Amino acid sequence: TLTAGFLKLLLLFLLCLAPPAKAADAVRLSDVPAGLLGLHAEQLVEGDSALTLDEALAQLQSGAFKPVAMPVPDFGIGSNPVWLHLALENDTREAQPRKLLAGVTWLDRLELYVVHADGSRHAVHTGDELPDAPGLTPGMGYVLPLQLPPGRSDLLLRVASVDPMALPLELMTAEDYASHRLQFSYFYGFFFGFMIALGAYNLLLYTGTRERSYLYYALALLSVLFCNVAYTGHGADWLWPHSPDFQRYVILVSMVVYNVLGLLFASRFLMLAHYLPRTQRVVCWSMGLAVGGMLLALLLGSQLLAGSLAFVSTGAFTAGMFVLGLVSAWRQRPSARYFLLATFFGMLGVGLTAMSVWGKIPFSLFTFHAAEIGLLIEATLLALALAHWMRQHREARYLAEQVARQDALTQLNNRRAFQEAAQLLVDTSTRHDRPLSLVMMDIDHFKSINDRYGHKTGDEALVAVANMLKRMSRSSDVVARWGGEEFILLLPETGLQQAVNHAERLRRAVSELRIPAGDGVLSMTASFGIATRSAAMSLEELIHEADMQLYQAKQSGRDRVCSTPSPERACPTPLPRLLLR
């Protein structure tokens, strides 16, 4: 036993003295390729027990490390800890400073060991499990300083994380790092500013309209923004640097929250409860399962369960949103094409990022951030879709209101619309003491038209009279069908004589109308009553007075204009009565 222990100590001593990584060719500092170094590294997945540095060095010497087959090694959710080895050769005569970009921002624990040719070692421990994680650079990953003396240096990186382990490796000079950092600052400044502005704008729209689509969309935007702050490391660096336990779950929980809020928006926007009630029930059950599963994971303290649930729900959410857009577009739902196009870009961005992290496509600045770029496009298109959706609803409401305010046959104002518009004009006329007149008109012997020629011909006569009134009225006049064969006109800025003259023109125009009726032609006449506003006269009083004058015209023989008595005019001698041919 003593001999065995002595041999172990001797072996460890020799390993410390000898260059440990003859299995891999060293990358020369003067010839470091731009970008990712994954293909120049070797990897080893730990077994059930954790390896110490010396044990990892022994495994390296024995050839247990295997070449990395992709630019960015990826090991998925819940993988065993991984060792990466990268050999560097400083082919200058002086020590060279470098910065090593290693891993992504959400890794739980990352340990970097630098073993130099003279046997000296340097170690850095970081990861989001540690408060104030050293080297955490929001949006980039862990940037760790290196001081490489002349000769060979071996970098061994041990990474342990329950979340997906994507391990980009990049060696940068100080100038390269500053340039990268500036690019990321611009990108995230634009991204955060855009998302905050869009979310705040939609919250304001909700405040003004109380339309829940705006609320759900704003909350979905703000939740994905928070999720981005969490998984890019901005949260751990700025907001909760001393709360590693919070960081462990905040990304996963915010992913589920975003999925739920996104589905709430989609359900409201696509009106699933109305058009696709079964799909709505499936969506509700899915949201309930996602929330319930995450609560269970938190209660159990299982980061693996929470991570699995978060990524499964995000994949299902991304695909589900696209399918909802397809179904709604196929059924020609309002604004569904905008929604479908938006979700396509969102799905494309997430897919590119996922495949780049998994090593299925080349890992680059664009592919790694494609999800964020896709999200910007998706958010913009969804905002346009929501605006288009609201415009369609507003137009539909306007048309419904117009229908409710119009007479279905003649397309004139109905009684309700007339009273609303006329009241404003009467109030204005009274307040400024301006002239205003009201004319009531009734087609003479209209019942005999219906009895002799039928209601279809009677309707055609009403439409012809209505069209004539539209043509001969000013834009400021309010014209309405008062009921049956009776029409009413409110004439602002019109005194009694002007109103009488206008009514006479209308009377003659009615008598000149000719309506096809069977084998013949129908002509007709109309009677008119006029009232002019006097001091403090209400709309109801004006209508009553005009109605009394119309009654007088009827009693006087029809086909005439009667007005409030004046020195110049009373009811004139009646003209010939209704003429039928």
mmCIF file of N, CA and C in Angstrom, residues 428-527:
data_model
loop_
_atom_site.group_PDB
_atom_site.id
_atom_site.type_symbol
_atom_site.label_atom_id
_atom_site.label_comp_id
_atom_site.label_asym_id
_atom_site.label_seq_id
_atom_site.Cartn_x
_atom_site.Cartn_y
_atom_site.Cartn_z
ATOM 1 N N THR A 428 -76.307 74.891 -31.327
ATOM 2 C CA THR A 428 -75.392 75.904 -31.871
ATOM 3 C C THR A 428 -76.163 77.137 -32.347
ATOM 4 N N SER A 429 -77.267 76.902 -33.027
ATOM 5 C CA SER A 429 -78.086 78.016 -33.518
ATOM 6 C C SER A 429 -78.621 78.861 -32.380
ATOM 7 N N THR A 430 -79.064 78.200 -31.304
ATOM 8 C CA THR A 430 -79.600 78.926 -30.142
ATOM 9 C C THR A 430 -78.501 79.715 -29.448
ATOM 10 N N ARG A 431 -77.331 79.083 -29.292
ATOM 11 C CA ARG A 431 -76.234 79.722 -28.559
ATOM 12 C C ARG A 431 -75.728 80.953 -29.289
ATOM 13 N N HIS A 432 -75.681 80.905 -30.611
ATOM 14 C CA HIS A 432 -75.143 82.037 -31.389
ATOM 15 C C HIS A 432 -76.239 82.870 -32.056
ATOM 16 N N ASP A 433 -77.492 82.522 -31.756
ATOM 17 C CA ASP A 433 -78.634 83.258 -32.300
ATOM 18 C C ASP A 433 -78.577 83.327 -33.827
ATOM 19 N N ARG A 434 -78.465 82.162 -34.450
ATOM 20 C CA ARG A 434 -78.401 82.064 -35.893
ATOM 21 C C ARG A 434 -79.707 81.465 -36.427
ATOM 22 N N PRO A 435 -80.084 81.795 -37.662
ATOM 23 C CA PRO A 435 -81.336 81.261 -38.209
ATOM 24 C C PRO A 435 -81.237 79.756 -38.474
ATOM 25 N N LEU A 436 -82.372 79.090 -38.344
ATOM 26 C CA LEU A 436 -82.436 77.656 -38.576
ATOM 27 C C LEU A 436 -83.886 77.282 -38.858
ATOM 28 N N SER A 437 -84.090 76.446 -39.861
ATOM 29 C CA SER A 437 -85.455 76.038 -40.225
ATOM 30 C C SER A 437 -85.539 74.531 -40.331
ATOM 31 N N LEU A 438 -86.745 74.029 -40.147
ATOM 32 C CA LEU A 438 -87.008 72.595 -40.231
ATOM 33 C C LEU A 438 -88.173 72.356 -41.182
ATOM 34 N N VAL A 439 -87.969 71.369 -42.079
ATOM 35 C CA VAL A 439 -88.981 71.055 -43.099
ATOM 36 C C VAL A 439 -89.430 69.617 -42.913
ATOM 37 N N MET A 440 -90.753 69.420 -42.863
ATOM 38 C CA MET A 440 -91.305 68.070 -42.878
ATOM 39 C C MET A 440 -92.045 67.879 -44.196
ATOM 40 N N MET A 441 -91.853 66.701 -44.791
ATOM 41 C CA MET A 441 -92.384 66.418 -46.123
ATOM 42 C C MET A 441 -93.105 65.079 -46.092
ATOM 43 N N ASP A 442 -94.205 64.997 -46.794
ATOM 44 C CA ASP A 442 -94.998 63.767 -46.837
ATOM 45 C C ASP A 442 -95.486 63.563 -48.278
ATOM 46 N N ILE A 443 -95.261 62.341 -48.819
ATOM 47 C CA ILE A 443 -95.741 62.032 -50.164
ATOM 48 C C ILE A 443 -97.259 61.885 -50.118
ATOM 49 N N ASP A 444 -97.916 62.551 -51.003
ATOM 50 C CA ASP A 444 -99.380 62.572 -50.990
ATOM 51 C C ASP A 444 -99.949 61.232 -51.487
ATOM 52 N N HIS A 445 -100.984 60.778 -50.792
ATOM 53 C CA HIS A 445 -101.730 59.580 -51.178
ATOM 54 C C HIS A 445 -100.809 58.373 -51.436
ATOM 55 N N PHE A 446 -99.850 58.213 -50.570
ATOM 56 C CA PHE A 446 -98.880 57.133 -50.790
ATOM 57 C C PHE A 446 -99.520 55.755 -50.649
ATOM 58 N N LYS A 447 -100.530 55.634 -49.792
ATOM 59 C CA LYS A 447 -101.181 54.343 -49.601
ATOM 60 C C LYS A 447 -101.807 53.853 -50.912
ATOM 61 N N SER A 448 -102.342 54.782 -51.694
ATOM 62 C CA SER A 448 -102.961 54.372 -52.956
ATOM 63 C C SER A 448 -101.918 53.856 -53.950
ATOM 64 N N ILE A 449 -100.652 54.361 -53.833
ATOM 65 C CA ILE A 449 -99.576 53.843 -54.693
ATOM 66 C C ILE A 449 -99.310 52.382 -54.360
ATOM 67 N N ASN A 450 -99.194 52.088 -53.059
ATOM 68 C CA ASN A 450 -98.966 50.709 -52.641
ATOM 69 C C ASN A 450 -100.141 49.810 -53.032
ATOM 70 N N ASP A 451 -101.354 50.333 -52.841
ATOM 71 C CA ASP A 451 -102.531 49.506 -53.134
ATOM 72 C C ASP A 451 -102.642 49.210 -54.623
ATOM 73 N N ARG A 452 -102.309 50.209 -55.461
ATOM 74 C CA ARG A 452 -102.516 50.036 -56.899
ATOM 75 C C ARG A 452 -101.330 49.351 -57.590
ATOM 76 N N TYR A 453 -100.111 49.715 -57.186
ATOM 77 C CA TYR A 453 -98.942 49.210 -57.899
ATOM 78 C C TYR A 453 -98.114 48.197 -57.097
ATOM 79 N N GLY A 454 -98.421 48.055 -55.824
ATOM 80 C CA GLY A 454 -97.671 47.111 -54.995
ATOM 81 C C GLY A 454 -96.559 47.794 -54.211
ATOM 82 N N HIS A 455 -96.123 47.086 -53.202
ATOM 83 C CA HIS A 455 -95.114 47.670 -52.306
ATOM 84 C C HIS A 455 -93.758 47.831 -52.987
ATOM 85 N N LYS A 456 -93.446 46.998 -53.965
ATOM 86 C CA LYS A 456 -92.174 47.143 -54.658
ATOM 87 C C LYS A 456 -92.104 48.497 -55.360
ATOM 88 N N THR A 457 -93.154 48.852 -56.061
ATOM 89 C CA THR A 457 -93.195 50.159 -56.718
ATOM 90 C C THR A 457 -93.194 51.280 -55.683
ATOM 91 N N GLY A 458 -93.890 51.057 -54.561
ATOM 92 C CA GLY A 458 -93.873 52.063 -53.504
ATOM 93 C C GLY A 458 -92.474 52.277 -52.954
ATOM 94 N N ASP A 459 -91.723 51.179 -52.794
ATOM 95 C CA ASP A 459 -90.339 51.303 -52.311
ATOM 96 C C ASP A 459 -89.484 52.057 -53.326
ATOM 97 N N GLU A 460 -89.693 51.781 -54.615
ATOM 98 C CA GLU A 460 -88.934 52.484 -55.647
ATOM 99 C C GLU A 460 -89.247 53.981 -55.617
ATOM 100 N N ALA A 461 -90.485 54.329 -55.341
ATOM 101 C CA ALA A 461 -90.857 55.739 -55.238
ATOM 102 C C ALA A 461 -90.158 56.397 -54.057
ATOM 103 N N LEU A 462 -90.112 55.706 -52.918
ATOM 104 C CA LEU A 462 -89.427 56.248 -51.736
ATOM 105 C C LEU A 462 -87.942 56.457 -52.007
ATOM 106 N N VAL A 463 -87.305 55.464 -52.675
ATOM 107 C CA VAL A 463 -85.880 55.584 -52.989
ATOM 108 C C VAL A 463 -85.647 56.744 -53.944
ATOM 109 N N ALA A 464 -86.513 56.921 -54.941
ATOM 110 C CA ALA A 464 -86.365 58.023 -55.890
ATOM 111 C C ALA A 464 -86.472 59.369 -55.186
ATOM 112 N N VAL A 465 -87.428 59.495 -54.259
ATOM 113 C CA VAL A 465 -87.568 60.751 -53.505
ATOM 114 C C VAL A 465 -86.341 60.978 -52.633
ATOM 115 N N ALA A 466 -85.852 59.919 -51.989
ATOM 116 C CA ALA A 466 -84.673 60.053 -51.122
ATOM 117 C C ALA A 466 -83.462 60.502 -51.922
ATOM 118 N N ASN A 467 -83.259 59.912 -53.102
ATOM 119 C CA ASN A 467 -82.119 60.308 -53.938
ATOM 120 C C ASN A 467 -82.245 61.754 -54.385
ATOM 121 N N MET A 468 -83.454 62.172 -54.688
ATOM 122 C CA MET A 468 -83.663 63.558 -55.062
ATOM 123 C C MET A 468 -83.319 64.495 -53.910
ATOM 124 N N LEU A 469 -83.718 64.139 -52.691
ATOM 125 C CA LEU A 469 -83.410 64.965 -51.520
ATOM 126 C C LEU A 469 -81.902 65.061 -51.292
ATOM 127 N N LYS A 470 -81.176 63.946 -51.512
ATOM 128 C CA LYS A 470 -79.716 63.967 -51.352
ATOM 129 C C LYS A 470 -79.089 64.919 -52.364
ATOM 130 N N ARG A 471 -79.560 64.853 -53.613
ATOM 131 C CA ARG A 471 -78.980 65.691 -54.659
ATOM 132 C C ARG A 471 -79.216 67.175 -54.410
ATOM 133 N N MET A 472 -80.385 67.503 -53.888
ATOM 134 C CA MET A 472 -80.770 68.911 -53.790
ATOM 135 C C MET A 472 -80.495 69.523 -52.411
ATOM 136 N N SER A 473 -79.858 68.772 -51.536
ATOM 137 C CA SER A 473 -79.561 69.288 -50.187
ATOM 138 C C SER A 473 -78.091 69.663 -50.081
ATOM 139 N N ARG A 474 -77.807 70.615 -49.205
ATOM 140 C CA ARG A 474 -76.433 71.006 -48.939
ATOM 141 C C ARG A 474 -75.766 69.993 -48.018
ATOM 142 N N SER A 475 -74.444 70.019 -47.985
ATOM 143 C CA SER A 475 -73.727 69.087 -47.102
ATOM 144 C C SER A 475 -74.007 69.394 -45.636
ATOM 145 N N SER A 476 -74.353 70.634 -45.337
ATOM 146 C CA SER A 476 -74.629 71.003 -43.944
ATOM 147 C C SER A 476 -76.052 70.643 -43.507
ATOM 148 N N ASP A 477 -76.941 70.336 -44.464
ATOM 149 C CA ASP A 477 -78.313 69.976 -44.124
ATOM 150 C C ASP A 477 -78.368 68.554 -43.559
ATOM 151 N N VAL A 478 -79.323 68.322 -42.689
ATOM 152 C CA VAL A 478 -79.541 66.980 -42.132
ATOM 153 C C VAL A 478 -80.859 66.470 -42.702
ATOM 154 N N VAL A 479 -80.764 65.388 -43.480
ATOM 155 C CA VAL A 479 -81.933 64.824 -44.154
ATOM 156 C C VAL A 479 -82.165 63.427 -43.617
ATOM 157 N N ALA A 480 -83.444 63.096 -43.343
ATOM 158 C CA ALA A 480 -83.749 61.788 -42.775
ATOM 159 C C ALA A 480 -85.121 61.316 -43.245
ATOM 160 N N ARG A 481 -85.269 60.010 -43.202
ATOM 161 C CA ARG A 481 -86.606 59.441 -43.379
ATOM 162 C C ARG A 481 -87.225 59.368 -41.989
ATOM 163 N N TRP A 482 -88.311 60.066 -41.819
ATOM 164 C CA TRP A 482 -88.922 60.183 -40.497
ATOM 165 C C TRP A 482 -89.806 58.982 -40.181
ATOM 166 N N GLY A 483 -90.297 58.349 -41.233
ATOM 167 C CA GLY A 483 -91.142 57.180 -41.030
ATOM 168 C C GLY A 483 -92.124 57.033 -42.166
ATOM 169 N N GLY A 484 -92.324 55.814 -42.669
ATOM 170 C CA GLY A 484 -93.262 55.613 -43.762
ATOM 171 C C GLY A 484 -92.879 56.420 -44.972
ATOM 172 N N GLU A 485 -93.800 57.267 -45.450
ATOM 173 C CA GLU A 485 -93.556 58.116 -46.612
ATOM 174 C C GLU A 485 -93.205 59.545 -46.196
ATOM 175 N N GLU A 486 -92.788 59.731 -44.936
ATOM 176 C CA GLU A 486 -92.525 61.061 -44.393
ATOM 177 C C GLU A 486 -91.021 61.290 -44.265
ATOM 178 N N PHE A 487 -90.569 62.467 -44.663
ATOM 179 C CA PHE A 487 -89.158 62.840 -44.602
ATOM 180 C C PHE A 487 -89.033 64.150 -43.824
ATOM 181 N N ILE A 488 -87.815 64.385 -43.300
ATOM 182 C CA ILE A 488 -87.583 65.585 -42.502
ATOM 183 C C ILE A 488 -86.229 66.165 -42.879
ATOM 184 N N LEU A 489 -86.134 67.488 -42.898
ATOM 185 C CA LEU A 489 -84.904 68.190 -43.245
ATOM 186 C C LEU A 489 -84.659 69.298 -42.234
ATOM 187 N N LEU A 490 -83.440 69.378 -41.726
ATOM 188 C CA LEU A 490 -83.036 70.487 -40.869
ATOM 189 C C LEU A 490 -82.069 71.339 -41.665
ATOM 190 N N LEU A 491 -82.362 72.641 -41.776
ATOM 191 C CA LEU A 491 -81.586 73.547 -42.621
ATOM 192 C C LEU A 491 -80.915 74.613 -41.767
ATOM 193 N N PRO A 492 -79.638 74.450 -41.414
ATOM 194 C CA PRO A 492 -78.950 75.474 -40.622
ATOM 195 C C PRO A 492 -78.680 76.720 -41.464
ATOM 196 N N GLU A 493 -78.533 77.849 -40.783
ATOM 197 C CA GLU A 493 -78.272 79.130 -41.452
ATOM 198 C C GLU A 493 -79.318 79.418 -42.529
ATOM 199 N N THR A 494 -80.558 79.079 -42.249
ATOM 200 C CA THR A 494 -81.638 79.241 -43.234
ATOM 201 C C THR A 494 -82.839 79.895 -42.559
ATOM 202 N N GLY A 495 -83.229 81.069 -43.079
ATOM 203 C CA GLY A 495 -84.415 81.747 -42.562
ATOM 204 C C GLY A 495 -85.681 81.194 -43.199
ATOM 205 N N LEU A 496 -86.821 81.774 -42.834
ATOM 206 C CA LEU A 496 -88.117 81.269 -43.283
ATOM 207 C C LEU A 496 -88.246 81.350 -44.805
ATOM 208 N N GLN A 497 -87.944 82.521 -45.395
ATOM 209 C CA GLN A 497 -88.140 82.676 -46.836
ATOM 210 C C GLN A 497 -87.247 81.724 -47.621
ATOM 211 N N GLN A 498 -86.001 81.561 -47.165
ATOM 212 C CA GLN A 498 -85.091 80.631 -47.828
ATOM 213 C C GLN A 498 -85.602 79.197 -47.729
ATOM 214 N N ALA A 499 -86.143 78.845 -46.560
ATOM 215 C CA ALA A 499 -86.662 77.493 -46.366
ATOM 216 C C ALA A 499 -87.865 77.243 -47.268
ATOM 217 N N VAL A 500 -88.725 78.257 -47.390
ATOM 218 C CA VAL A 500 -89.909 78.117 -48.253
ATOM 219 C C VAL A 500 -89.480 77.947 -49.707
ATOM 220 N N ASN A 501 -88.512 78.752 -50.139
ATOM 221 C CA ASN A 501 -88.030 78.643 -51.512
ATOM 222 C C ASN A 501 -87.446 77.250 -51.794
ATOM 223 N N HIS A 502 -86.687 76.765 -50.822
ATOM 224 C CA HIS A 502 -86.093 75.437 -50.997
ATOM 225 C C HIS A 502 -87.177 74.364 -51.045
ATOM 226 N N ALA A 503 -88.168 74.480 -50.167
ATOM 227 C CA ALA A 503 -89.262 73.509 -50.158
ATOM 228 C C ALA A 503 -90.040 73.544 -51.472
ATOM 229 N N GLU A 504 -90.209 74.746 -52.054
ATOM 230 C CA GLU A 504 -90.895 74.853 -53.336
ATOM 231 C C GLU A 504 -90.112 74.138 -54.440
ATOM 232 N N ARG A 505 -88.775 74.275 -54.399
ATOM 233 C CA ARG A 505 -87.961 73.576 -55.395
ATOM 234 C C ARG A 505 -88.106 72.060 -55.231
ATOM 235 N N LEU A 506 -88.132 71.616 -53.979
ATOM 236 C CA LEU A 506 -88.306 70.191 -53.728
ATOM 237 C C LEU A 506 -89.685 69.716 -54.175
ATOM 238 N N ARG A 507 -90.690 70.532 -53.927
ATOM 239 C CA ARG A 507 -92.049 70.154 -54.320
ATOM 240 C C ARG A 507 -92.144 69.961 -55.828
ATOM 241 N N ARG A 508 -91.537 70.912 -56.577
ATOM 242 C CA ARG A 508 -91.569 70.776 -58.033
ATOM 243 C C ARG A 508 -90.762 69.562 -58.493
ATOM 244 N N ALA A 509 -89.625 69.309 -57.821
ATOM 245 C CA ALA A 509 -88.803 68.164 -58.207
ATOM 246 C C ALA A 509 -89.544 66.857 -57.988
ATOM 247 N N VAL A 510 -90.329 66.774 -56.901
ATOM 248 C CA VAL A 510 -91.108 65.557 -56.646
ATOM 249 C C VAL A 510 -92.138 65.365 -57.749
ATOM 250 N N SER A 511 -92.781 66.441 -58.144
ATOM 251 C CA SER A 511 -93.828 66.320 -59.159
ATOM 252 C C SER A 511 -93.262 65.942 -60.521
ATOM 253 N N GLU A 512 -91.956 66.172 -60.724
ATOM 254 C CA GLU A 512 -91.334 65.842 -62.006
ATOM 255 C C GLU A 512 -90.764 64.423 -62.028
ATOM 256 N N LEU A 513 -90.733 63.742 -60.868
ATOM 257 C CA LEU A 513 -90.224 62.361 -60.832
ATOM 258 C C LEU A 513 -91.152 61.438 -61.597
ATOM 259 N N ARG A 514 -90.574 60.473 -62.302
ATOM 260 C CA ARG A 514 -91.354 59.474 -63.007
ATOM 261 C C ARG A 514 -90.814 58.092 -62.641
ATOM 262 N N ILE A 515 -91.726 57.230 -62.141
ATOM 263 C CA ILE A 515 -91.355 55.903 -61.679
ATOM 264 C C ILE A 515 -92.034 54.876 -62.571
ATOM 265 N N PRO A 516 -91.267 53.951 -63.210
ATOM 266 C CA PRO A 516 -91.912 52.880 -63.973
ATOM 267 C C PRO A 516 -92.846 52.073 -63.078
ATOM 268 N N ALA A 517 -94.086 51.867 -63.551
ATOM 269 C CA ALA A 517 -95.082 51.139 -62.749
ATOM 270 C C ALA A 517 -95.918 50.288 -63.696
ATOM 271 N N GLY A 518 -95.581 49.002 -63.780
ATOM 272 C CA GLY A 518 -96.306 48.118 -64.681
ATOM 273 C C GLY A 518 -96.126 48.556 -66.113
ATOM 274 N N ASP A 519 -97.224 48.777 -66.797
ATOM 275 C CA ASP A 519 -97.174 49.222 -68.189
ATOM 276 C C ASP A 519 -97.125 50.745 -68.300
ATOM 277 N N GLY A 520 -97.233 51.432 -67.189
ATOM 278 C CA GLY A 520 -97.285 52.885 -67.224
ATOM 279 C C GLY A 520 -96.174 53.534 -66.438
ATOM 280 N N VAL A 521 -96.392 54.763 -66.111
ATOM 281 C CA VAL A 521 -95.419 55.553 -65.365
ATOM 282 C C VAL A 521 -96.142 56.242 -64.219
ATOM 283 N N LEU A 522 -95.535 56.225 -63.054
ATOM 284 C CA LEU A 522 -96.121 56.822 -61.855
ATOM 285 C C LEU A 522 -95.515 58.200 -61.609
ATOM 286 N N SER A 523 -96.360 59.186 -61.389
ATOM 287 C CA SER A 523 -95.899 60.490 -60.909
ATOM 288 C C SER A 523 -96.593 60.766 -59.580
ATOM 289 N N MET A 524 -96.083 61.702 -58.817
ATOM 290 C CA MET A 524 -96.638 61.940 -57.485
ATOM 291 C C MET A 524 -96.366 63.370 -57.060
ATOM 292 N N THR A 525 -96.978 63.735 -55.953
ATOM 293 C CA THR A 525 -96.763 65.049 -55.359
ATOM 294 C C THR A 525 -96.461 64.872 -53.882
ATOM 295 N N ALA A 526 -96.063 65.986 -53.256
ATOM 296 C CA ALA A 526 -95.745 65.944 -51.838
ATOM 297 C C ALA A 526 -96.161 67.246 -51.179
ATOM 298 N N SER A 527 -96.456 67.159 -49.892
ATOM 299 C CA SER A 527 -96.835 68.330 -49.094
ATOM 300 C C SER A 527 -95.717 68.633 -48.109
#
